[in-house]
mmCIF file of N, CA and C in Angstrom:
data_model
loop_
_atom_site.group_PDB
_atom_site.id
_atom_site.type_symbol
_atom_site.label_atom_id
_atom_site.label_comp_id
_atom_site.label_asym_id
_atom_site.label_seq_id
_atom_site.Cartn_x
_atom_site.Cartn_y
_atom_site.Cartn_z
ATOM 1 N N MET I 24 -1.258 -15.682 -8.299
ATOM 2 C CA MET I 24 -0.898 -15.328 -9.653
ATOM 3 C C MET I 24 0.308 -14.395 -9.587
ATOM 4 N N LYS I 25 1.234 -14.598 -10.486
ATOM 5 C CA LYS I 25 2.431 -13.768 -10.530
ATOM 6 C C LYS I 25 2.122 -12.439 -11.210
ATOM 7 N N LEU I 26 2.902 -11.435 -10.865
ATOM 8 C CA LEU I 26 2.742 -10.114 -11.450
ATOM 9 C C LEU I 26 2.864 -10.172 -12.974
ATOM 10 N N GLU I 27 3.825 -10.936 -13.448
ATOM 11 C CA GLU I 27 4.031 -11.067 -14.893
ATOM 12 C C GLU I 27 2.817 -11.681 -15.572
ATOM 13 N N GLU I 28 2.178 -12.633 -14.904
ATOM 14 C CA GLU I 28 0.979 -13.273 -15.471
ATOM 15 C C GLU I 28 -0.163 -12.270 -15.602
ATOM 16 N N ILE I 29 -0.292 -11.394 -14.616
ATOM 17 C CA ILE I 29 -1.331 -10.357 -14.689
ATOM 18 C C ILE I 29 -1.073 -9.474 -15.903
ATOM 19 N N HIS I 30 0.181 -9.074 -16.071
ATOM 20 C CA HIS I 30 0.539 -8.241 -17.230
ATOM 21 C C HIS I 30 0.246 -8.966 -18.544
ATOM 22 N N GLU I 31 0.583 -10.241 -18.607
ATOM 23 C CA GLU I 31 0.340 -11.021 -19.829
ATOM 24 C C GLU I 31 -1.152 -11.123 -20.139
ATOM 25 N N HIS I 32 -1.952 -11.420 -19.117
ATOM 26 C CA HIS I 32 -3.405 -11.511 -19.316
ATOM 27 C C HIS I 32 -3.955 -10.173 -19.825
ATOM 28 N N TRP I 33 -3.529 -9.100 -19.169
ATOM 29 C CA TRP I 33 -4.066 -7.793 -19.542
ATOM 30 C C TRP I 33 -3.598 -7.370 -20.932
ATOM 31 N N ALA I 34 -2.375 -7.717 -21.297
ATOM 32 C CA ALA I 34 -1.888 -7.386 -22.645
ATOM 33 C C ALA I 34 -2.795 -8.010 -23.701
ATOM 34 N N LYS I 35 -3.274 -9.215 -23.418
ATOM 35 C CA LYS I 35 -4.169 -9.903 -24.355
ATOM 36 C C LYS I 35 -5.593 -9.359 -24.245
ATOM 37 N N ASP I 36 -6.084 -9.186 -23.023
ATOM 38 C CA ASP I 36 -7.479 -8.794 -22.806
ATOM 39 C C ASP I 36 -7.761 -7.324 -23.099
ATOM 40 N N SER I 37 -6.741 -6.497 -23.083
ATOM 41 C CA SER I 37 -6.968 -5.057 -23.262
ATOM 42 C C SER I 37 -7.191 -4.664 -24.714
ATOM 43 N N LYS I 38 -6.885 -5.561 -25.622
ATOM 44 C CA LYS I 38 -7.066 -5.252 -27.042
ATOM 45 C C LYS I 38 -8.555 -5.213 -27.378
ATOM 46 N N ILE I 39 -8.914 -4.164 -28.110
ATOM 47 C CA ILE I 39 -10.309 -3.984 -28.508
ATOM 48 C C ILE I 39 -10.405 -4.133 -30.021
ATOM 49 N N ASN I 40 -11.309 -5.005 -30.441
ATOM 50 C CA ASN I 40 -11.569 -5.192 -31.869
ATOM 51 C C ASN I 40 -12.574 -4.119 -32.294
ATOM 52 N N THR I 41 -12.091 -3.076 -32.912
ATOM 53 C CA THR I 41 -12.967 -1.961 -33.297
ATOM 54 C C THR I 41 -13.946 -2.328 -34.414
ATOM 55 N N LEU I 42 -13.689 -3.461 -35.063
ATOM 56 C CA LEU I 42 -14.603 -3.919 -36.123
ATOM 57 C C LEU I 42 -15.781 -4.698 -35.552
ATOM 58 N N ASP I 43 -15.709 -5.062 -34.261
ATOM 59 C CA ASP I 43 -16.773 -5.834 -33.624
ATOM 60 C C ASP I 43 -17.105 -5.225 -32.266
ATOM 61 N N MET I 44 -17.594 -3.998 -32.282
ATOM 62 C CA MET I 44 -17.883 -3.305 -31.035
ATOM 63 C C MET I 44 -19.027 -3.968 -30.257
ATOM 64 N N ALA I 45 -19.969 -4.584 -30.970
ATOM 65 C CA ALA I 45 -21.058 -5.281 -30.276
ATOM 66 C C ALA I 45 -20.491 -6.467 -29.490
ATOM 67 N N GLY I 46 -19.595 -7.210 -30.110
ATOM 68 C CA GLY I 46 -18.961 -8.336 -29.421
ATOM 69 C C GLY I 46 -18.115 -7.872 -28.246
ATOM 70 N N GLU I 47 -17.428 -6.753 -28.425
ATOM 71 C CA GLU I 47 -16.619 -6.191 -27.339
ATOM 72 C C GLU I 47 -17.514 -5.769 -26.181
ATOM 73 N N SER I 48 -18.678 -5.225 -26.508
ATOM 74 C CA SER I 48 -19.625 -4.795 -25.481
ATOM 75 C C SER I 48 -20.116 -5.982 -24.652
ATOM 76 N N VAL I 49 -20.358 -7.102 -25.321
ATOM 77 C CA VAL I 49 -20.795 -8.321 -24.629
ATOM 78 C C VAL I 49 -19.656 -8.896 -23.786
ATOM 79 N N ASN I 50 -18.431 -8.770 -24.255
ATOM 80 C CA ASN I 50 -17.268 -9.338 -23.579
ATOM 81 C C ASN I 50 -16.846 -8.542 -22.337
ATOM 82 N N THR I 51 -17.210 -7.268 -22.272
ATOM 83 C CA THR I 51 -16.752 -6.398 -21.189
ATOM 84 C C THR I 51 -17.165 -6.906 -19.795
ATOM 85 N N PRO I 52 -18.416 -7.291 -19.564
ATOM 86 C CA PRO I 52 -18.767 -7.805 -18.234
ATOM 87 C C PRO I 52 -17.985 -9.078 -17.858
ATOM 88 N N LYS I 53 -17.684 -9.909 -18.844
ATOM 89 C CA LYS I 53 -16.892 -11.108 -18.579
ATOM 90 C C LYS I 53 -15.487 -10.726 -18.107
ATOM 91 N N LEU I 54 -14.887 -9.761 -18.790
ATOM 92 C CA LEU I 54 -13.564 -9.280 -18.396
ATOM 93 C C LEU I 54 -13.606 -8.683 -16.990
ATOM 94 N N HIS I 55 -14.637 -7.897 -16.750
ATOM 95 C CA HIS I 55 -14.802 -7.275 -15.429
ATOM 96 C C HIS I 55 -14.863 -8.350 -14.347
ATOM 97 N N GLY I 56 -15.654 -9.374 -14.580
ATOM 98 C CA GLY I 56 -15.773 -10.481 -13.627
ATOM 99 C C GLY I 56 -14.462 -11.227 -13.437
ATOM 100 N N LYS I 57 -13.760 -11.450 -14.528
ATOM 101 C CA LYS I 57 -12.479 -12.155 -14.469
ATOM 102 C C LYS I 57 -11.502 -11.409 -13.561
ATOM 103 N N TYR I 58 -11.372 -10.105 -13.780
ATOM 104 C CA TYR I 58 -10.397 -9.338 -13.006
ATOM 105 C C TYR I 58 -10.868 -9.065 -11.578
ATOM 106 N N LEU I 59 -12.180 -9.007 -11.359
ATOM 107 C CA LEU I 59 -12.677 -8.901 -9.982
ATOM 108 C C LEU I 59 -12.335 -10.157 -9.186
ATOM 109 N N GLN I 60 -12.464 -11.297 -9.820
ATOM 110 C CA GLN I 60 -12.137 -12.561 -9.164
ATOM 111 C C GLN I 60 -10.647 -12.620 -8.825
ATOM 112 N N ILE I 61 -9.809 -12.226 -9.769
ATOM 113 C CA ILE I 61 -8.366 -12.211 -9.517
ATOM 114 C C ILE I 61 -8.044 -11.215 -8.407
ATOM 115 N N MET I 62 -8.672 -10.024 -8.465
ATOM 116 C CA MET I 62 -8.444 -8.989 -7.455
ATOM 117 C C MET I 62 -8.826 -9.482 -6.068
ATOM 118 N N SER I 63 -9.933 -10.159 -5.958
ATOM 119 C CA SER I 63 -10.378 -10.679 -4.674
ATOM 120 C C SER I 63 -9.353 -11.645 -4.084
ATOM 121 N N ALA I 64 -8.866 -12.558 -4.900
ATOM 122 C CA ALA I 64 -7.870 -13.530 -4.432
ATOM 123 C C ALA I 64 -6.573 -12.836 -4.024
ATOM 124 N N GLU I 65 -6.150 -11.851 -4.807
ATOM 125 C CA GLU I 65 -4.891 -11.154 -4.509
ATOM 126 C C GLU I 65 -5.018 -10.272 -3.273
ATOM 127 N N ARG I 66 -6.188 -9.675 -3.059
ATOM 128 C CA ARG I 66 -6.408 -8.896 -1.829
ATOM 129 C C ARG I 66 -6.374 -9.798 -0.601
ATOM 130 N N MET I 67 -6.939 -10.991 -0.729
ATOM 131 C CA MET I 67 -6.899 -11.933 0.398
ATOM 132 C C MET I 67 -5.458 -12.323 0.719
ATOM 133 N N LYS I 68 -4.655 -12.543 -0.301
ATOM 134 C CA LYS I 68 -3.240 -12.858 -0.077
ATOM 135 C C LYS I 68 -2.543 -11.698 0.620
ATOM 136 N N LEU I 69 -2.870 -10.481 0.210
ATOM 137 C CA LEU I 69 -2.273 -9.303 0.836
ATOM 138 C C LEU I 69 -2.663 -9.219 2.310
ATOM 139 N N ARG I 70 -3.919 -9.455 2.605
ATOM 140 C CA ARG I 70 -4.368 -9.441 4.010
ATOM 141 C C ARG I 70 -3.637 -10.509 4.828
ATOM 142 N N GLN I 71 -3.490 -11.692 4.248
ATOM 143 C CA GLN I 71 -2.781 -12.763 4.947
ATOM 144 C C GLN I 71 -1.327 -12.390 5.217
ATOM 145 N N LEU I 72 -0.671 -11.793 4.238
ATOM 146 C CA LEU I 72 0.717 -11.374 4.429
ATOM 147 C C LEU I 72 0.825 -10.316 5.522
ATOM 148 N N ARG I 73 -0.093 -9.367 5.533
ATOM 149 C CA ARG I 73 -0.077 -8.320 6.565
ATOM 150 C C ARG I 73 -0.303 -8.904 7.955
ATOM 151 N N GLU I 74 -1.207 -9.862 8.062
ATOM 152 C CA GLU I 74 -1.442 -10.510 9.360
ATOM 153 C C GLU I 74 -0.229 -11.337 9.779
ATOM 154 N N HIS I 75 0.375 -12.010 8.818
ATOM 155 C CA HIS I 75 1.589 -12.785 9.108
ATOM 156 C C HIS I 75 2.697 -11.853 9.602
ATOM 157 N N LYS I 76 2.789 -10.678 9.016
ATOM 158 C CA LYS I 76 3.809 -9.721 9.447
ATOM 159 C C LYS I 76 3.575 -9.303 10.900
ATOM 160 N N LYS I 77 2.327 -9.040 11.267
ATOM 161 C CA LYS I 77 2.032 -8.674 12.663
ATOM 162 C C LYS I 77 2.520 -9.747 13.616
ATOM 163 N N GLU I 78 2.226 -10.992 13.267
ATOM 164 C CA GLU I 78 2.632 -12.115 14.118
ATOM 165 C C GLU I 78 4.151 -12.237 14.152
ATOM 166 N N LEU I 79 4.803 -12.090 13.008
ATOM 167 C CA LEU I 79 6.257 -12.217 12.949
ATOM 168 C C LEU I 79 6.943 -11.089 13.718
ATOM 169 N N VAL I 80 6.412 -9.882 13.638
ATOM 170 C CA VAL I 80 6.981 -8.761 14.407
ATOM 171 C C VAL I 80 6.886 -9.056 15.898
ATOM 172 N N ARG I 81 5.747 -9.590 16.332
ATOM 173 C CA ARG I 81 5.590 -9.920 17.747
ATOM 174 C C ARG I 81 6.601 -10.973 18.182
ATOM 175 N N VAL I 82 6.732 -12.033 17.396
ATOM 176 C CA VAL I 82 7.661 -13.115 17.742
ATOM 177 C C VAL I 82 9.102 -12.626 17.689
ATOM 178 N N LYS I 83 9.441 -11.860 16.658
ATOM 179 C CA LYS I 83 10.808 -11.343 16.542
ATOM 180 C C LYS I 83 11.120 -10.367 17.684
ATOM 181 N N THR I 84 10.133 -9.587 18.106
ATOM 182 C CA THR I 84 10.338 -8.692 19.241
ATOM 183 C C THR I 84 10.667 -9.510 20.487
ATOM 184 N N ASP I 85 9.894 -10.561 20.732
ATOM 185 C CA ASP I 85 10.184 -11.446 21.876
ATOM 186 C C ASP I 85 11.567 -12.068 21.736
ATOM 187 N N TYR I 86 11.922 -12.448 20.518
ATOM 188 C CA TYR I 86 13.227 -13.053 20.256
ATOM 189 C C TYR I 86 14.357 -12.085 20.618
ATOM 190 N N TYR I 87 14.257 -10.864 20.109
ATOM 191 C CA TYR I 87 15.322 -9.889 20.366
ATOM 192 C C TYR I 87 15.345 -9.405 21.815
ATOM 193 N N MET I 88 14.213 -9.496 22.487
ATOM 194 C CA MET I 88 14.157 -9.095 23.901
ATOM 195 C C MET I 88 14.562 -10.244 24.834
ATOM 196 N N GLY I 89 14.803 -11.427 24.266
ATOM 197 C CA GLY I 89 15.197 -12.572 25.082
ATOM 198 C C GLY I 89 14.037 -13.257 25.767
ATOM 199 N N ARG I 90 12.826 -13.046 25.282
ATOM 200 C CA ARG I 90 11.628 -13.630 25.909
ATOM 201 C C ARG I 90 11.076 -14.835 25.159
ATOM 202 N N LEU I 91 11.689 -15.208 24.040
ATOM 203 C CA LEU I 91 11.188 -16.327 23.245
ATOM 204 C C LEU I 91 11.765 -17.625 23.800
ATOM 205 N N ASP I 92 10.896 -18.594 24.049
ATOM 206 C CA ASP I 92 11.394 -19.844 24.639
ATOM 207 C C ASP I 92 12.170 -20.671 23.613
ATOM 208 N N HIS I 93 13.009 -21.537 24.132
ATOM 209 C CA HIS I 93 13.909 -22.326 23.280
ATOM 210 C C HIS I 93 13.149 -23.269 22.351
ATOM 211 N N GLU I 94 12.027 -23.777 22.793
ATOM 212 C CA GLU I 94 11.227 -24.681 21.950
ATOM 213 C C GLU I 94 10.728 -23.963 20.693
ATOM 214 N N GLU I 95 10.231 -22.740 20.886
ATOM 215 C CA GLU I 95 9.751 -21.961 19.726
ATOM 216 C C GLU I 95 10.911 -21.624 18.795
ATOM 217 N N MET I 96 12.056 -21.259 19.353
ATOM 218 C CA MET I 96 13.228 -20.972 18.509
ATOM 219 C C MET I 96 13.619 -22.215 17.717
ATOM 220 N N LYS I 97 13.598 -23.348 18.375
ATOM 221 C CA LYS I 97 13.962 -24.604 17.710
ATOM 222 C C LYS I 97 12.980 -24.903 16.584
ATOM 223 N N ASN I 98 11.676 -24.720 16.846
ATOM 224 C CA ASN I 98 10.646 -24.960 15.825
ATOM 225 C C ASN I 98 10.815 -24.052 14.610
ATOM 226 N N ARG I 99 11.307 -22.856 14.833
ATOM 227 C CA ARG I 99 11.489 -21.897 13.746
ATOM 228 C C ARG I 99 12.882 -21.991 13.122
ATOM 229 N N GLY I 100 13.750 -22.811 13.706
ATOM 230 C CA GLY I 100 15.097 -22.969 13.180
ATOM 231 C C GLY I 100 16.009 -21.793 13.497
ATOM 232 N N TRP I 101 15.724 -21.095 14.579
ATOM 233 C CA TRP I 101 16.511 -19.935 14.983
ATOM 234 C C TRP I 101 17.464 -20.311 16.104
ATOM 235 N N GLU I 102 18.626 -19.695 16.095
ATOM 236 C CA GLU I 102 19.592 -19.828 17.181
ATOM 237 C C GLU I 102 19.257 -18.770 18.237
ATOM 238 N N PRO I 103 19.569 -19.040 19.500
ATOM 239 C CA PRO I 103 19.325 -18.011 20.525
ATOM 240 C C PRO I 103 20.081 -16.723 20.186
ATOM 241 N N PHE I 104 19.442 -15.597 20.442
ATOM 242 C CA PHE I 104 20.057 -14.296 20.199
ATOM 243 C C PHE I 104 21.042 -14.020 21.320
ATOM 244 N N ALA I 105 22.259 -13.683 20.967
ATOM 245 C CA ALA I 105 23.354 -13.587 21.928
ATOM 246 C C ALA I 105 23.277 -12.357 22.828
ATOM 247 N N MET I 106 22.573 -11.330 22.402
ATOM 248 C CA MET I 106 22.541 -10.088 23.176
ATOM 249 C C MET I 106 21.176 -9.906 23.827
ATOM 250 N N ARG I 107 21.153 -9.037 24.827
ATOM 251 C CA ARG I 107 19.886 -8.593 25.405
ATOM 252 C C ARG I 107 19.735 -7.134 25.026
ATOM 253 N N LEU I 108 18.668 -6.841 24.344
ATOM 254 C CA LEU I 108 18.454 -5.476 23.856
ATOM 255 C C LEU I 108 17.515 -4.715 24.771
ATOM 256 N N LEU I 109 17.696 -3.417 24.772
ATOM 257 C CA LEU I 109 16.724 -2.547 25.409
ATOM 258 C C LEU I 109 15.535 -2.400 24.466
ATOM 259 N N LYS I 110 14.383 -2.119 25.009
ATOM 260 C CA LYS I 110 13.173 -2.001 24.202
ATOM 261 C C LYS I 110 13.348 -0.978 23.079
ATOM 262 N N ASN I 111 14.076 0.108 23.352
ATOM 263 C CA ASN I 111 14.280 1.148 22.339
ATOM 264 C C ASN I 111 15.164 0.681 21.196
ATOM 265 N N ASP I 112 15.974 -0.348 21.388
ATOM 266 C CA ASP I 112 16.873 -0.837 20.349
ATOM 267 C C ASP I 112 16.212 -1.863 19.425
ATOM 268 N N VAL I 113 15.119 -2.441 19.855
ATOM 269 C CA VAL I 113 14.468 -3.508 19.095
ATOM 270 C C VAL I 113 14.031 -3.071 17.692
ATOM 271 N N PRO I 114 13.423 -1.872 17.510
ATOM 272 C CA PRO I 114 13.006 -1.490 16.156
ATOM 273 C C PRO I 114 14.142 -1.496 15.135
ATOM 274 N N ALA I 115 15.340 -1.118 15.536
ATOM 275 C CA ALA I 115 16.473 -1.130 14.610
ATOM 276 C C ALA I 115 16.799 -2.556 14.180
ATOM 277 N N TYR I 116 16.704 -3.499 15.095
ATOM 278 C CA TYR I 116 16.962 -4.897 14.756
ATOM 279 C C TYR I 116 15.840 -5.475 13.902
ATOM 280 N N LEU I 117 14.607 -5.065 14.171
ATOM 281 C CA LEU I 117 13.479 -5.518 13.349
ATOM 282 C C LEU I 117 13.607 -4.987 11.919
ATOM 283 N N ASP I 118 14.037 -3.731 11.777
ATOM 284 C CA ASP I 118 14.205 -3.148 10.441
ATOM 285 C C ASP I 118 15.256 -3.893 9.629
ATOM 286 N N GLY I 119 16.257 -4.434 10.287
ATOM 287 C CA GLY I 119 17.324 -5.145 9.586
ATOM 288 C C GLY I 119 17.167 -6.650 9.569
ATOM 289 N N ASP I 120 16.073 -7.152 10.112
ATOM 290 C CA ASP I 120 15.857 -8.597 10.201
ATOM 291 C C ASP I 120 15.532 -9.160 8.814
ATOM 292 N N GLN I 121 16.285 -10.168 8.390
ATOM 293 C CA GLN I 121 16.133 -10.719 7.042
ATOM 294 C C GLN I 121 14.757 -11.339 6.806
ATOM 295 N N ASP I 122 14.181 -11.983 7.805
ATOM 296 C CA ASP I 122 12.842 -12.571 7.647
ATOM 297 C C ASP I 122 11.805 -11.478 7.401
ATOM 298 N N LEU I 123 11.911 -10.385 8.151
ATOM 299 C CA LEU I 123 10.962 -9.284 7.983
ATOM 300 C C LEU I 123 11.209 -8.526 6.680
ATOM 301 N N ILE I 124 12.455 -8.383 6.282
ATOM 302 C CA ILE I 124 12.750 -7.734 5.004
ATOM 303 C C ILE I 124 12.128 -8.538 3.868
ATOM 304 N N LYS I 125 12.306 -9.846 3.908
ATOM 305 C CA LYS I 125 11.741 -10.717 2.874
ATOM 306 C C LYS I 125 10.216 -10.596 2.836
ATOM 307 N N LEU I 126 9.596 -10.596 4.014
ATOM 308 C CA LEU I 126 8.143 -10.477 4.090
ATOM 309 C C LEU I 126 7.680 -9.112 3.587
ATOM 310 N N ASN I 127 8.404 -8.041 3.932
ATOM 311 C CA ASN I 127 8.053 -6.706 3.442
ATOM 312 C C ASN I 127 8.142 -6.624 1.920
ATOM 313 N N LEU I 128 9.118 -7.289 1.339
ATOM 314 C CA LEU I 128 9.229 -7.322 -0.124
ATOM 315 C C LEU I 128 8.040 -8.070 -0.734
ATOM 316 N N GLN I 129 7.625 -9.165 -0.107
ATOM 317 C CA GLN I 129 6.457 -9.910 -0.592
ATOM 318 C C GLN I 129 5.207 -9.036 -0.508
ATOM 319 N N ILE I 130 5.071 -8.306 0.581
ATOM 320 C CA ILE I 130 3.921 -7.412 0.745
ATOM 321 C C ILE I 130 3.944 -6.331 -0.337
ATOM 322 N N GLY I 131 5.121 -5.790 -0.632
ATOM 323 C CA GLY I 131 5.242 -4.780 -1.678
ATOM 324 C C GLY I 131 4.807 -5.293 -3.035
ATOM 325 N N VAL I 132 5.218 -6.500 -3.374
ATOM 326 C CA VAL I 132 4.807 -7.108 -4.649
ATOM 327 C C VAL I 132 3.296 -7.322 -4.661
ATOM 328 N N GLN I 133 2.765 -7.784 -3.550
ATOM 329 C CA GLN I 133 1.328 -8.037 -3.466
ATOM 330 C C GLN I 133 0.549 -6.737 -3.590
ATOM 331 N N GLU I 134 1.030 -5.666 -2.959
ATOM 332 C CA GLU I 134 0.378 -4.362 -3.076
ATOM 333 C C GLU I 134 0.408 -3.878 -4.526
ATOM 334 N N GLU I 135 1.513 -4.115 -5.204
ATOM 335 C CA GLU I 135 1.633 -3.733 -6.619
ATOM 336 C C GLU I 135 0.598 -4.479 -7.461
ATOM 337 N N LYS I 136 0.429 -5.765 -7.201
ATOM 338 C CA LYS I 136 -0.573 -6.548 -7.931
ATOM 339 C C LYS I 136 -1.966 -5.961 -7.733
ATOM 340 N N VAL I 137 -2.309 -5.654 -6.490
ATOM 341 C CA VAL I 137 -3.639 -5.121 -6.191
ATOM 342 C C VAL I 137 -3.838 -3.766 -6.862
ATOM 343 N N GLU I 138 -2.813 -2.923 -6.855
ATOM 344 C CA GLU I 138 -2.922 -1.620 -7.511
ATOM 345 C C GLU I 138 -3.117 -1.774 -9.020
ATOM 346 N N ILE I 139 -2.380 -2.675 -9.626
ATOM 347 C CA ILE I 139 -2.517 -2.909 -11.068
ATOM 348 C C ILE I 139 -3.909 -3.443 -11.385
ATOM 349 N N LEU I 140 -4.372 -4.401 -10.601
ATOM 350 C CA LEU I 140 -5.710 -4.961 -10.829
ATOM 351 C C LEU I 140 -6.786 -3.904 -10.636
ATOM 352 N N ASP I 141 -6.614 -3.039 -9.661
ATOM 353 C CA ASP I 141 -7.565 -1.952 -9.447
ATOM 354 C C ASP I 141 -7.612 -1.036 -10.676
ATOM 355 N N SER I 142 -6.459 -0.743 -11.222
ATOM 356 C CA SER I 142 -6.382 0.089 -12.423
ATOM 357 C C SER I 142 -7.042 -0.609 -13.619
ATOM 358 N N ILE I 143 -6.809 -1.897 -13.751
ATOM 359 C CA ILE I 143 -7.419 -2.666 -14.841
ATOM 360 C C ILE I 143 -8.939 -2.654 -14.719
ATOM 361 N N ILE I 144 -9.432 -2.866 -13.528
ATOM 362 C CA ILE I 144 -10.882 -2.890 -13.304
ATOM 363 C C ILE I 144 -11.497 -1.523 -13.612
ATOM 364 N N LYS I 145 -10.805 -0.463 -13.235
ATOM 365 C CA LYS I 145 -11.313 0.890 -13.568
ATOM 366 C C LYS I 145 -11.351 1.095 -15.072
ATOM 367 N N THR I 146 -10.324 0.613 -15.776
ATOM 368 C CA THR I 146 -10.289 0.737 -17.230
ATOM 369 C C THR I 146 -11.443 -0.035 -17.855
ATOM 370 N N ILE I 147 -11.673 -1.239 -17.380
ATOM 371 C CA ILE I 147 -12.777 -2.061 -17.898
ATOM 372 C C ILE I 147 -14.108 -1.376 -17.597
ATOM 373 N N SER I 148 -14.260 -0.828 -16.394
ATOM 374 C CA SER I 148 -15.499 -0.159 -16.018
ATOM 375 C C SER I 148 -15.766 1.036 -16.925
ATOM 376 N N ASN I 149 -14.705 1.715 -17.341
ATOM 377 C CA ASN I 149 -14.880 2.869 -18.254
ATOM 378 C C ASN I 149 -15.381 2.421 -19.626
ATOM 379 N N ARG I 150 -15.120 1.178 -19.993
ATOM 380 C CA ARG I 150 -15.654 0.682 -21.264
ATOM 381 C C ARG I 150 -17.164 0.601 -21.241
ATOM 382 N N LEU I 151 -17.716 0.387 -20.043
ATOM 383 C CA LEU I 151 -19.164 0.238 -19.910
ATOM 384 C C LEU I 151 -19.882 1.581 -20.040
ATOM 385 N N SER I 152 -19.169 2.675 -19.820
ATOM 386 C CA SER I 152 -19.845 3.984 -19.854
ATOM 387 C C SER I 152 -19.979 4.537 -21.249
#
């Protein structure tokens, strides 16, 4: 689910009909369940992205150290890295690596979704009290 979609759903679901508090009371557990389900799926995506990052950092480290075989580079569509880096220089190259930057941005968006959903669930839970 996109971040904008979460905002759109919540903009609609957050409205409380003060003229029908009994109906709102019945609807609250449904809303809670809806957002818990979305939160669960988004947390799983976040975990997958974090695990993918671990794997990509390992592969990129091998790539920059000159230890990645040509078959793997070919499968990933990468050209051989022209330099041989010292181990201490690798983190600087990883920080500037476009694949890792893109993945870090995806992780940031995913973390934002989870934080927003957590806030929504807390708000819904407060309706029950």
